[in-house]
Short mmCIF file of C-alpha atoms in Angstrom, two decimals:
data_model
loop_
_atom_site.label_atom_id
_atom_site.label_comp_id
_atom_site.label_asym_id
_atom_site.label_seq_id
_atom_site.Cartn_x
_atom_site.Cartn_y
_atom_site.Cartn_z
CA MET X 1 32.96 41.42 131.66
CA VAL X 2 33.52 41.14 135.12
CA SER X 3 33.51 44.27 137.10
CA PRO X 4 37.14 44.84 139.09
CA THR X 5 36.88 44.24 142.36
CA SER X 6 37.90 46.64 145.64
CA GLU X 7 40.99 44.56 145.36
CA GLN X 8 41.66 45.58 141.56
CA LEU X 9 40.79 48.78 142.00
CA LEU X 10 43.26 48.87 145.27
CA THR X 11 45.83 47.73 143.44
CA TYR X 12 45.39 50.36 140.77
CA ALA X 13 44.89 53.06 143.60
CA ASP X 14 48.14 51.83 145.60
CA GLY X 15 50.02 51.52 142.00
CA ALA X 16 49.69 55.18 141.36
CA LEU X 17 50.20 56.41 144.41
CA ILE X 18 53.40 54.84 145.19
CA LEU X 19 54.70 55.52 141.44
CA SER X 20 53.42 58.89 141.89
CA HIS X 21 55.64 59.39 145.47
CA ARG X 22 58.51 57.94 143.94
CA LEU X 23 58.22 60.64 140.91
CA SER X 24 58.20 63.56 143.75
CA GLU X 25 61.33 62.29 145.06
CA TRP X 26 62.60 63.63 141.70
CA MET X 27 61.71 67.07 142.24
CA SER X 28 64.73 69.34 142.16
CA ASN X 29 66.91 66.20 141.36
CA ALA X 30 66.15 66.00 137.75
CA PRO X 31 68.52 66.52 134.54
CA THR X 32 66.33 70.13 133.38
CA MET X 33 64.17 72.12 135.24
CA GLU X 34 61.79 71.17 131.76
CA GLU X 35 61.88 67.66 133.48
CA ASP X 36 61.56 68.87 137.41
CA ILE X 37 58.39 70.30 136.00
CA ALA X 38 57.30 67.25 133.80
CA LEU X 39 57.92 64.81 136.49
CA GLY X 40 55.92 66.89 139.00
CA ASN X 41 53.13 67.08 136.92
CA ILE X 42 53.07 63.17 136.15
CA ALA X 43 53.02 62.54 139.90
CA LEU X 44 50.24 65.09 140.41
CA ASP X 45 48.14 63.30 137.89
CA LEU X 46 48.85 59.83 139.14
CA LEU X 47 47.98 61.30 142.65
CA GLY X 48 45.09 62.61 141.52
CA GLN X 49 43.96 59.31 140.05
CA ALA X 50 45.09 57.49 143.02
CA ARG X 51 43.12 59.74 145.44
CA GLY X 52 40.05 59.74 143.36
CA LEU X 53 40.09 55.75 143.88
CA LEU X 54 40.57 55.62 147.61
CA GLN X 55 37.87 58.15 147.88
CA HIS X 56 35.86 55.54 146.76
CA LEU X 57 37.19 52.57 148.68
CA GLY X 58 37.28 54.72 152.05
CA ASN X 59 39.18 57.14 153.65
CA GLU X 60 41.95 58.52 151.54
CA ASP X 61 44.28 59.19 154.15
CA GLU X 62 43.64 56.26 156.25
CA LEU X 63 44.40 54.37 153.38
CA ALA X 64 47.41 55.74 152.53
CA TYR X 65 48.74 56.81 156.29
CA PHE X 66 47.98 53.62 158.28
CA ARG X 67 48.18 50.73 156.29
CA GLU X 68 51.30 48.30 156.82
CA PRO X 69 52.95 47.85 153.97
CA GLN X 70 51.79 43.81 153.43
CA GLU X 71 48.19 45.50 153.13
CA PHE X 72 49.59 47.65 149.67
CA ARG X 73 48.45 46.11 146.53
CA ASN X 74 50.81 48.22 144.40
CA PRO X 75 53.11 46.46 142.20
CA LEU X 76 55.78 45.63 142.82
CA LEU X 77 57.32 48.37 139.87
CA CYS X 78 55.86 50.96 141.20
CA GLU X 79 57.92 51.00 144.28
CA LEU X 80 61.37 50.23 143.01
CA PRO X 81 63.58 52.96 143.89
CA ASN X 82 64.63 56.05 141.49
CA GLY X 83 68.24 54.40 140.26
CA ASP X 84 69.36 57.05 137.44
CA TYR X 85 67.46 58.91 134.98
CA ALA X 86 67.22 55.39 133.01
CA HIS X 87 65.81 53.58 135.41
CA ALA X 88 62.87 56.36 136.23
CA MET X 89 61.49 56.08 132.74
CA ILE X 90 62.03 52.34 131.73
CA ARG X 91 60.05 52.03 135.25
CA GLN X 92 57.68 54.84 133.97
CA LEU X 93 57.11 53.16 129.97
CA PHE X 94 55.93 49.75 131.99
CA ALA X 95 53.67 51.71 134.59
CA ASP X 96 52.60 53.87 131.42
CA ALA X 97 52.15 51.09 129.04
CA TRP X 98 50.18 49.21 132.54
CA PHE X 99 47.32 51.95 132.83
CA ALA X 100 47.06 52.58 128.83
CA GLU X 101 45.59 49.47 129.87
CA VAL X 102 43.59 49.59 133.25
CA TRP X 103 42.13 53.14 132.47
CA PRO X 104 40.14 52.64 129.54
CA GLN X 105 38.32 49.35 130.58
CA LEU X 106 37.53 50.67 133.65
CA ALA X 107 36.11 54.00 132.04
CA ALA X 108 34.53 52.06 129.49
CA ASP X 109 32.78 49.23 131.95
CA GLY X 110 29.01 50.47 133.24
CA THR X 111 28.92 47.67 136.10
CA VAL X 112 32.16 50.29 137.91
CA ASP X 113 30.73 53.22 139.86
CA ILE X 114 30.11 56.39 138.12
CA ASP X 115 32.61 58.32 140.07
CA VAL X 116 36.05 55.50 139.10
CA ARG X 117 34.98 55.77 135.78
CA GLY X 118 34.91 59.70 135.94
CA VAL X 119 38.65 59.13 137.73
CA ALA X 120 39.52 56.41 134.61
CA GLU X 121 38.30 58.97 131.86
CA LYS X 122 40.30 61.75 133.07
CA ALA X 123 43.05 59.42 132.90
CA VAL X 124 42.87 57.87 129.95
CA LYS X 125 44.07 61.38 129.00
CA GLU X 126 46.53 61.92 131.38
CA ASN X 127 48.23 58.50 130.53
CA ALA X 128 48.47 59.57 126.62
CA TYR X 129 50.84 62.00 128.06
CA HIS X 130 52.87 60.10 130.36
CA TRP X 131 53.11 57.42 127.63
CA ARG X 132 54.72 60.14 125.47
CA HIS X 133 57.24 61.67 127.43
CA SER X 134 58.77 58.12 128.91
CA SER X 135 58.81 56.69 125.61
CA ALA X 136 60.21 59.67 124.00
CA TRP X 137 63.10 59.31 126.74
CA VAL X 138 63.38 56.04 126.19
CA VAL X 139 63.96 55.95 122.86
CA ARG X 140 66.72 59.02 123.43
CA LEU X 141 68.33 57.34 126.09
CA GLY X 142 68.54 53.92 124.05
CA ASP X 143 69.73 55.48 121.35
CA GLY X 144 71.65 58.37 122.48
CA THR X 145 75.29 57.87 123.55
CA ASP X 146 77.54 55.28 124.46
CA GLU X 147 76.68 55.90 128.00
CA SER X 148 73.17 56.38 127.57
CA HIS X 149 72.33 53.36 126.16
CA ARG X 150 74.68 51.31 128.85
CA ARG X 151 72.21 52.55 130.89
CA THR X 152 69.18 51.86 129.76
CA GLN X 153 69.84 48.46 128.81
CA ASP X 154 71.37 48.23 132.61
CA ALA X 155 67.90 50.15 133.73
CA LEU X 156 65.94 47.50 131.58
CA ASP X 157 68.10 44.35 132.35
CA ALA X 158 67.28 45.26 136.07
CA ILE X 159 63.72 46.47 136.16
CA TRP X 160 62.20 43.45 133.37
CA PRO X 161 61.58 40.58 135.83
CA TYR X 162 58.97 43.31 137.49
CA ARG X 163 56.77 44.02 133.98
CA GLY X 164 55.16 40.18 134.86
CA GLU X 165 52.82 41.77 137.59
CA VAL X 166 51.50 44.18 134.67
CA ALA X 167 52.35 42.75 131.69
CA SER X 168 49.76 41.19 128.97
CA ASP X 169 50.14 40.60 125.09
CA GLN X 170 49.27 44.37 124.79
CA TRP X 171 51.60 45.23 126.99
CA TYR X 172 54.23 43.74 125.00
CA ALA X 173 52.53 45.11 121.85
CA ARG X 174 53.30 48.52 123.29
CA VAL X 175 56.18 48.12 124.78
CA GLU X 176 58.70 46.32 122.66
CA PRO X 177 58.03 48.56 119.48
CA VAL X 178 59.41 51.13 121.63
CA LEU X 179 62.70 49.44 123.06
CA ALA X 180 63.34 48.13 119.89
CA GLN X 181 63.31 51.13 118.78
CA ALA X 182 65.46 52.97 121.52
CA THR X 183 68.11 49.97 120.05
CA LEU X 184 67.65 47.85 123.71
CA THR X 185 67.39 44.10 123.98
CA THR X 186 64.77 42.63 126.30
CA PRO X 187 65.89 38.96 128.20
CA GLY X 188 62.11 37.88 126.28
CA ARG X 189 58.69 37.20 127.28
CA ASP X 190 59.38 34.41 129.02
CA ALA X 191 62.59 35.62 131.01
CA TRP X 192 62.15 35.85 134.83
CA ILE X 193 59.37 37.36 136.73
CA GLN X 194 59.71 38.19 140.14
CA ARG X 195 55.72 38.65 142.47
CA GLY X 196 54.37 38.75 145.39
CA SER X 197 52.35 42.31 145.55
CA ALA X 198 48.97 40.06 145.38
CA ASP X 199 49.79 38.60 148.38
CA GLY X 200 51.50 42.19 150.17
CA TRP X 201 54.76 41.05 149.59
CA HIS X 202 56.66 43.41 148.44
CA THR X 203 60.51 44.45 147.68
CA GLU X 204 62.40 45.77 150.96
CA HIS X 205 62.36 49.80 149.16
CA LEU X 206 58.30 49.40 150.35
CA GLY X 207 59.03 49.69 153.99
CA TYR X 208 61.37 52.40 154.02
CA LEU X 209 59.28 54.28 151.26
CA LEU X 210 56.18 54.21 153.87
CA ALA X 211 57.96 54.72 156.93
CA GLU X 212 58.65 58.09 155.25
CA MET X 213 55.82 58.93 153.75
CA GLN X 214 53.46 57.51 156.86
CA SER X 215 56.07 59.15 159.63
CA LEU X 216 54.01 62.43 160.14
CA ALA X 217 50.45 61.33 160.45
CA ARG X 218 51.43 58.98 162.70
CA ALA X 219 53.36 61.00 164.63
CA HIS X 220 49.83 62.61 165.78
CA PRO X 221 47.17 60.05 165.16
CA GLY X 222 43.47 62.02 164.95
CA ALA X 223 45.13 64.98 164.12
CA THR X 224 43.69 66.89 161.03
CA TRP X 225 45.98 69.02 158.40
CA MET A 1 72.03 89.25 120.09
CA TYR A 2 70.79 92.06 117.71
CA SER A 3 69.53 93.93 120.80
CA GLN A 4 72.51 93.82 122.89
CA ALA A 5 74.51 95.17 120.22
CA LEU A 6 72.62 97.91 120.24
CA ASP A 7 74.40 99.73 123.33
CA GLU A 8 77.48 97.96 123.26
CA ARG A 9 78.54 99.48 119.94
CA ASP A 10 78.82 102.90 121.85
CA GLY A 11 81.17 101.74 123.94
CA VAL A 12 81.23 105.11 126.00
CA ALA A 13 78.09 105.88 127.42
CA ASP A 14 76.16 107.76 124.72
CA GLU A 15 74.89 110.84 126.54
CA ALA A 16 72.13 111.33 123.45
CA VAL A 17 70.90 107.76 123.59
CA ASN A 18 70.88 107.63 127.55
CA ALA A 19 69.09 110.69 127.83
CA ALA A 20 65.99 109.61 125.30
CA PHE A 21 65.78 106.57 127.52
CA GLU A 22 65.38 108.42 130.36
CA GLN A 23 63.02 110.37 129.19
CA ARG A 24 60.76 106.80 128.11
CA VAL A 25 60.93 105.77 131.27
CA ALA A 26 60.00 108.44 133.13
CA ALA A 27 57.24 108.77 130.94
CA GLU A 28 56.00 105.02 132.23
CA GLU A 29 57.17 103.82 128.62
CA LYS A 30 57.62 100.14 128.45
CA VAL A 31 61.11 99.37 127.34
CA GLU A 32 61.26 96.39 124.85
CA ALA A 33 63.56 93.44 124.14
CA ASN A 34 64.47 94.98 120.69
CA ASP A 35 64.72 98.61 122.24
CA ARG A 36 67.76 100.27 122.85
CA MET A 37 68.85 100.68 126.73
CA PRO A 38 71.97 101.74 128.61
CA ALA A 39 74.16 99.42 129.29
CA ALA A 40 74.12 99.83 133.20
CA TYR A 41 69.95 99.24 133.22
CA ARG A 42 70.61 95.83 131.17
CA LYS A 43 73.22 94.98 133.64
CA THR A 44 70.43 95.47 136.52
CA LEU A 45 68.36 93.56 134.87
CA ILE A 46 70.24 90.75 134.66
CA ARG A 47 71.22 90.50 137.88
CA GLN A 48 68.37 91.32 139.73
CA ILE A 49 66.13 88.79 136.98
CA SER A 50 69.02 85.72 136.91
CA GLN A 51 68.93 86.23 141.09
CA HIS A 52 65.06 85.98 141.02
CA ALA A 53 65.34 82.75 138.67
CA HIS A 54 67.93 81.31 140.94
CA SER A 55 65.92 81.61 144.48
CA GLU A 56 63.07 79.74 142.52
CA ILE A 57 65.26 76.67 141.34
CA ILE A 58 66.80 76.72 144.75
CA GLY A 59 63.81 77.52 146.57
CA MET A 60 62.72 74.30 145.48
CA GLN A 61 64.53 72.54 148.24
CA PRO A 62 63.63 73.84 151.33
CA GLU A 63 59.94 72.47 150.30
CA GLY A 64 60.91 69.73 148.35
CA ASN A 65 62.28 68.42 151.62
CA TRP A 66 59.05 67.94 153.13
CA ILE A 67 56.70 66.33 150.02
CA THR A 68 57.62 63.06 150.53
CA ARG A 69 56.03 63.34 154.57
CA ALA A 70 53.36 66.02 153.60
CA PRO A 71 50.59 64.69 156.03
CA SER A 72 47.81 64.49 154.27
CA LEU A 73 47.10 63.39 150.46
CA ARG A 74 45.92 66.87 149.67
CA ARG A 75 48.76 68.46 151.30
CA LYS A 76 51.03 66.58 149.13
CA ALA A 77 49.24 67.39 145.84
CA ILE A 78 48.99 70.67 146.98
CA LEU A 79 53.28 70.90 148.08
CA LEU A 80 53.66 69.27 145.00
CA ALA A 81 51.77 71.71 142.92
CA LYS A 82 53.58 74.80 144.59
CA VAL A 83 57.27 73.31 144.21
CA GLN A 84 56.52 72.70 140.23
CA ASP A 85 55.06 75.80 140.12
CA GLU A 86 58.89 77.51 141.51
CA ALA A 87 60.34 75.47 138.32
CA GLY A 88 57.65 77.13 136.29
CA HIS A 89 58.95 80.64 137.70
CA GLY A 90 62.52 80.02 137.18
CA LEU A 91 61.88 78.58 133.77
CA TYR A 92 60.09 81.84 132.92
CA LEU A 93 62.44 84.03 134.77
CA TYR A 94 65.81 82.88 132.77
CA ALA A 95 63.77 83.25 129.76
CA ALA A 96 62.88 87.15 130.22
CA ALA A 97 66.71 87.31 131.22
CA GLU A 98 67.63 85.55 128.00
CA THR A 99 65.52 88.70 126.29
CA LEU A 100 68.41 90.99 127.45
CA GLY A 101 70.71 88.97 125.16
CA VAL A 102 71.72 86.14 128.09
CA SER A 103 71.78 82.54 128.25
CA ARG A 104 70.14 80.16 130.25
CA GLU A 105 73.63 77.98 130.41
CA GLU A 106 75.31 81.07 131.26
CA LEU A 107 73.12 82.15 134.43
CA VAL A 108 73.16 78.48 135.60
CA ASP A 109 76.80 78.16 135.44
CA GLN A 110 76.98 81.37 137.52
CA LEU A 111 74.69 80.06 139.99
CA LEU A 112 76.16 76.62 140.16
CA ALA A 113 80.16 78.44 140.19
CA GLY A 114 78.52 80.48 143.01
CA THR A 115 79.24 83.83 141.57
CA ALA A 116 75.52 84.72 141.17
CA LYS A 117 73.15 85.00 144.46
CA TYR A 118 69.70 83.80 145.23
CA SER A 119 67.06 84.82 148.27
CA SER A 120 69.24 84.19 151.48
CA ILE A 121 66.31 82.75 152.54
CA PHE A 122 66.08 79.57 150.85
CA ASN A 123 69.38 79.28 153.07
CA TYR A 124 67.02 78.36 156.11
CA PRO A 125 66.43 74.77 156.57
CA THR A 126 62.35 73.01 157.35
CA LEU A 127 62.74 71.75 160.27
CA THR A 128 59.13 70.57 160.78
CA TRP A 129 55.79 70.50 158.65
CA ALA A 130 54.58 73.62 160.07
CA ASP A 131 57.81 75.13 158.38
CA MET A 132 55.26 74.61 155.02
CA GLY A 133 52.65 76.88 156.47
CA ALA A 134 55.13 79.64 157.79
CA ILE A 135 57.07 79.80 154.25
CA GLY A 136 53.56 80.36 152.52
CA TRP A 137 52.19 82.99 154.62
CA LEU A 138 55.33 84.94 155.34
CA VAL A 139 58.12 83.86 152.84
CA ASP A 140 56.07 83.79 150.04
CA GLY A 141 53.79 86.99 151.62
CA ALA A 142 57.09 88.71 151.70
CA ALA A 143 57.82 88.02 148.47
CA ILE A 144 54.62 89.47 147.03
CA MET A 145 55.38 92.45 148.28
CA ASN A 146 58.70 92.84 147.12
CA GLN A 147 56.59 91.39 143.23
CA ILE A 148 53.78 92.95 142.63
CA PRO A 149 55.14 96.35 141.81
CA LEU A 150 57.34 94.21 139.63
CA CYS A 151 54.62 93.96 137.39
CA ARG A 152 55.07 97.78 136.83
CA CYS A 153 58.95 97.31 136.00
CA SER A 154 60.00 99.27 133.07
CA TYR A 155 61.26 96.26 131.27
CA GLY A 156 58.11 95.00 129.57
CA PRO A 157 59.11 91.36 129.33
CA TYR A 158 60.07 91.20 133.29
CA ALA A 159 56.72 93.09 134.12
CA ARG A 160 54.68 90.49 132.27
CA ALA A 161 56.26 87.30 133.78
CA MET A 162 55.51 89.06 137.24
CA MET A 163 52.13 89.40 136.28
CA ARG A 164 51.87 85.53 135.65
CA ILE A 165 54.14 84.76 138.72
CA CYS A 166 52.22 86.70 140.88
CA LYS A 167 49.16 85.11 140.88
CA GLU A 168 50.46 82.09 141.46
CA GLU A 169 52.54 83.47 144.73
CA SER A 170 49.24 84.35 145.77
CA PHE A 171 47.85 81.16 145.80
CA HIS A 172 51.21 80.13 147.55
CA GLN A 173 50.85 82.30 150.60
CA ARG A 174 47.40 81.78 150.77
CA GLN A 175 47.63 78.06 151.61
CA GLY A 176 50.49 78.69 153.60
CA PHE A 177 48.33 80.97 156.12
CA GLU A 178 45.83 77.88 155.74
CA ILE A 179 48.33 75.86 156.98
CA MET A 180 48.63 77.81 159.82
CA VAL A 181 45.38 78.30 160.70
CA THR A 182 44.96 74.40 160.63
CA LEU A 183 47.77 73.88 162.71
CA SER A 184 47.11 76.52 164.99
CA ARG A 185 43.43 75.61 165.67
CA GLY A 186 44.96 72.20 165.86
CA THR A 187 46.32 69.93 168.67
CA GLU A 188 48.88 71.19 171.47
CA ALA A 189 51.71 69.33 169.73
CA GLN A 190 50.40 71.43 166.39
CA ARG A 191 50.09 74.89 168.25
CA ALA A 192 53.54 74.40 169.33
CA MET A 193 54.83 73.57 165.89
CA ALA A 194 53.12 76.75 164.03
CA GLN A 195 54.51 79.22 167.29
CA ASP A 196 58.33 77.20 166.69
CA ALA A 197 57.79 77.86 162.35
CA LEU A 198 56.78 81.47 163.39
CA ASN A 199 59.89 81.74 166.11
CA ARG A 200 62.53 80.97 163.13
CA TRP A 201 60.82 82.28 160.15
CA TRP A 202 59.51 85.95 161.47
CA TRP A 203 63.44 87.14 161.31
CA PRO A 204 64.25 85.64 158.25
CA SER A 205 61.26 87.35 156.59
CA LEU A 206 61.82 90.54 157.36
CA MET A 207 65.08 90.47 156.48
CA MET A 208 64.08 89.27 152.79
CA PHE A 209 63.43 92.92 151.78
CA GLY A 210 67.28 93.36 152.00
CA PRO A 211 69.30 96.16 153.94
CA HIS A 212 67.79 99.68 155.36
CA ASP A 213 67.27 102.15 152.74
CA SER A 214 70.67 104.08 153.95
CA GLU A 215 72.39 101.14 153.56
CA SER A 216 71.76 99.68 149.99
CA THR A 217 73.55 100.07 146.71
CA HIS A 218 71.51 99.50 144.03
CA SER A 219 68.78 101.49 145.07
CA ASP A 220 68.85 105.07 143.65
CA THR A 221 69.03 104.24 140.04
CA SER A 222 66.49 100.99 140.31
CA MET A 223 63.98 103.68 141.63
CA ARG A 224 64.62 105.92 139.12
CA TRP A 225 64.81 103.31 136.13
CA LYS A 226 61.61 102.08 137.10
CA ILE A 227 62.72 98.51 138.39
CA LYS A 228 61.92 99.32 141.95
CA ARG A 229 58.80 101.21 142.81
CA PHE A 230 59.00 100.97 146.83
CA SER A 231 62.14 101.17 149.47
CA ASN A 232 63.24 98.07 151.43
CA ASP A 233 62.01 99.72 154.27
CA GLU A 234 58.46 101.50 153.39
CA LEU A 235 58.58 97.61 152.11
CA ARG A 236 59.02 96.30 155.35
CA GLN A 237 56.91 98.48 156.92
CA LYS A 238 54.20 97.16 155.05
CA PHE A 239 54.79 93.33 155.95
CA VAL A 240 54.90 94.10 159.53
CA ASP A 241 51.42 96.03 158.96
CA VAL A 242 49.49 93.54 157.23
CA THR A 243 51.55 90.36 158.98
CA VAL A 244 50.66 91.10 162.77
CA PRO A 245 47.16 90.69 162.61
CA GLN A 246 47.44 87.83 160.81
CA ALA A 247 49.75 86.26 163.63
CA ASP A 248 46.76 88.16 166.31
CA PHE A 249 44.33 86.08 164.41
CA LEU A 250 46.33 82.46 164.71
CA GLY A 251 46.81 83.09 168.22
CA LEU A 252 50.86 82.91 167.96
CA ALA A 253 53.04 85.47 169.40
CA VAL A 254 55.39 87.34 166.83
CA PRO A 255 58.92 87.13 168.12
CA ASP A 256 59.57 91.04 168.84
CA PRO A 257 60.06 92.39 172.44
CA ASP A 258 59.59 95.73 170.85
CA LEU A 259 56.78 95.18 168.82
CA ARG A 260 53.99 97.51 169.45
CA TYR A 261 51.22 99.77 167.69
CA ASP A 262 51.61 103.13 167.43
CA ASP A 263 47.99 104.69 167.00
CA ALA A 264 50.15 108.00 166.15
CA THR A 265 51.67 106.58 162.50
CA GLY A 266 48.71 103.76 162.22
CA HIS A 267 51.76 101.75 161.95
CA TYR A 268 53.76 98.80 163.96
CA VAL A 269 56.58 99.84 165.60
CA PHE A 270 59.53 96.57 165.08
CA GLY A 271 62.81 95.53 166.33
CA GLU A 272 66.24 95.27 164.53
CA PRO A 273 67.11 91.79 162.90
CA ASP A 274 69.93 90.43 163.44
CA TRP A 275 72.11 92.19 160.36
CA SER A 276 74.86 90.45 161.47
CA GLU A 277 73.33 87.33 160.44
CA PHE A 278 72.14 88.96 157.34
CA LYS A 279 75.32 89.03 156.37
CA ALA A 280 76.70 86.00 157.31
CA VAL A 281 74.34 84.27 155.42
CA LEU A 282 74.71 86.46 152.08
CA ARG A 283 78.84 85.64 152.89
CA GLY A 284 77.34 81.79 152.42
CA GLU A 285 77.69 81.53 155.90
CA GLY A 286 73.85 80.63 156.61
CA PRO A 287 72.56 76.91 157.62
CA CYS A 288 72.06 75.74 154.67
CA ASN A 289 74.48 77.81 152.04
CA ALA A 290 76.77 75.01 151.37
CA GLN A 291 73.98 72.12 151.27
CA ARG A 292 72.02 74.13 148.80
CA LEU A 293 74.40 74.46 146.27
CA ALA A 294 75.76 70.98 146.39
CA HIS A 295 72.37 69.95 146.35
CA ARG A 296 72.41 71.87 142.59
CA ARG A 297 75.21 70.82 141.48
CA ARG A 298 74.84 67.41 141.89
CA ALA A 299 71.64 67.34 140.30
CA HIS A 300 73.28 69.10 137.38
CA ASP A 301 76.05 66.62 137.28
CA ASP A 302 73.68 63.61 137.94
CA GLY A 303 71.47 64.91 134.67
CA ALA A 304 74.70 65.85 132.37
CA TRP A 305 74.51 62.32 130.43
CA VAL A 306 70.92 62.78 130.25
CA ARG A 307 70.95 66.12 128.53
CA GLU A 308 74.40 64.75 126.13
CA ALA A 309 71.82 62.31 125.18
CA ALA A 310 69.42 63.98 124.18
CA GLN A 311 71.05 66.62 122.04
CA ALA A 312 73.25 63.13 120.52
CA HIS A 313 69.69 61.54 119.83
CA ALA A 314 68.54 64.46 118.26
CA ALA A 315 71.40 64.97 116.21
CA LYS A 316 71.17 61.48 115.09
CA GLN A 317 67.09 62.65 114.15
CA GLN A 318 68.75 65.33 112.16
CA ALA A 319 70.83 63.67 110.36
CA GLU A 320 68.75 60.89 109.26
CA GLN A 321 65.91 63.61 107.90
CA VAL A 322 68.62 65.43 105.86
CA ALA A 323 69.77 62.11 104.18
#
């Protein structure tokens, strides 16, 4: 096995960081109080994972707050706006299936720094819960009411092109049965894939996310918080 | 629902039952969910616990306002955890209220309809990052003063919920003070931010203890029933006595020209809050009342289809199991 490059670790770190940010936007907006708590939990786990990797790669706050959008390496999927709860859960399902592959590989990779393996080992356990949460919700929403089915199918259609940067055979094998159980139809493995994050070419959404996230830190360069 | 039937079947207050209840409470015995209790005691507790629960849920908004702009990842994690704790407190408190025979849905409907109250402090805006510090330090600090005595409340389920909540609130208070320490030792702009936050949050925090004892409508009975242990004015004095030296430590000025230490009593003497503002915020005319409620209603309405889907799916699963 080839040891992951810093670029790959940055992809995982940024993926967790940006998705955590999106989930944190749900706080006080979730459909139930239990979901406010659950999304907060997942956001915190992802933030912890991101911090673990960013601290290994350099200064976490320099990396999070003082890079330009083009320097971020997160898959486009992670930066997609929240939309409705169906969008949030489909996006989460796709990301959880990606991380379900990422973390065990890192944890088992003897060539990887021990701190990074520590982050990955913890993340394996956390991700198992996240996956349980997102897959259960996708099934509930897909196979719930007519309205929830329609919304979830719309979300799936909208997000499906963004699977390409995270999908593998293993990924499809994880995700497709859940979507089938949710009575949803995928546009197929061969459908169009939207790419760009490896080159720093993101969606328009990342610029706004970072403008907000970085605003205070950048207004006071050098300050300690 | 069994417990509710016990006191309400009598219709008119049952003197003997009430006398026995008063005796138990006076002897510091805990009242539990299925025990007999006067209808007014039940009503008072439902009102107080649900107002507290609503406050936690509405309170997620002013702090949630800064999660996405937290200036470091460490601060972001702490703030996220804090807002999540508030959702958790809301949940336990609704559950504690439910032991009194009322449903969470009913209580939430009252909040959404605007007929239930929540702490007025959350109707003030959070304008800078320093407000995250000031809220933790002052608002959570004041909340703890109010809430520690509730751990000894005569109603067992409420007292037990409060023990856990107070532990978490104490962490919130310390993280808030730590933000203030960092800001007050930071750049000039950070110090100015900290002072501005203290200027805006000081008086609303003092008003969190409620009106003067002479004006407080529910106090006497609540004291006798050991729901309340200290009067509003006693707690406010205690808060000022503890907090002013902390402001001195931070090098920040408390915005009260009448504030002075009285050697004779060992207490601070302080000015009068603007009670007309307090009343206006209670009436719904605070800077954020409409915004907070609209936010809560929107989140509730936007989530309706999700809750319906979850119920429909659960019903399908159940039908399959039966078949």
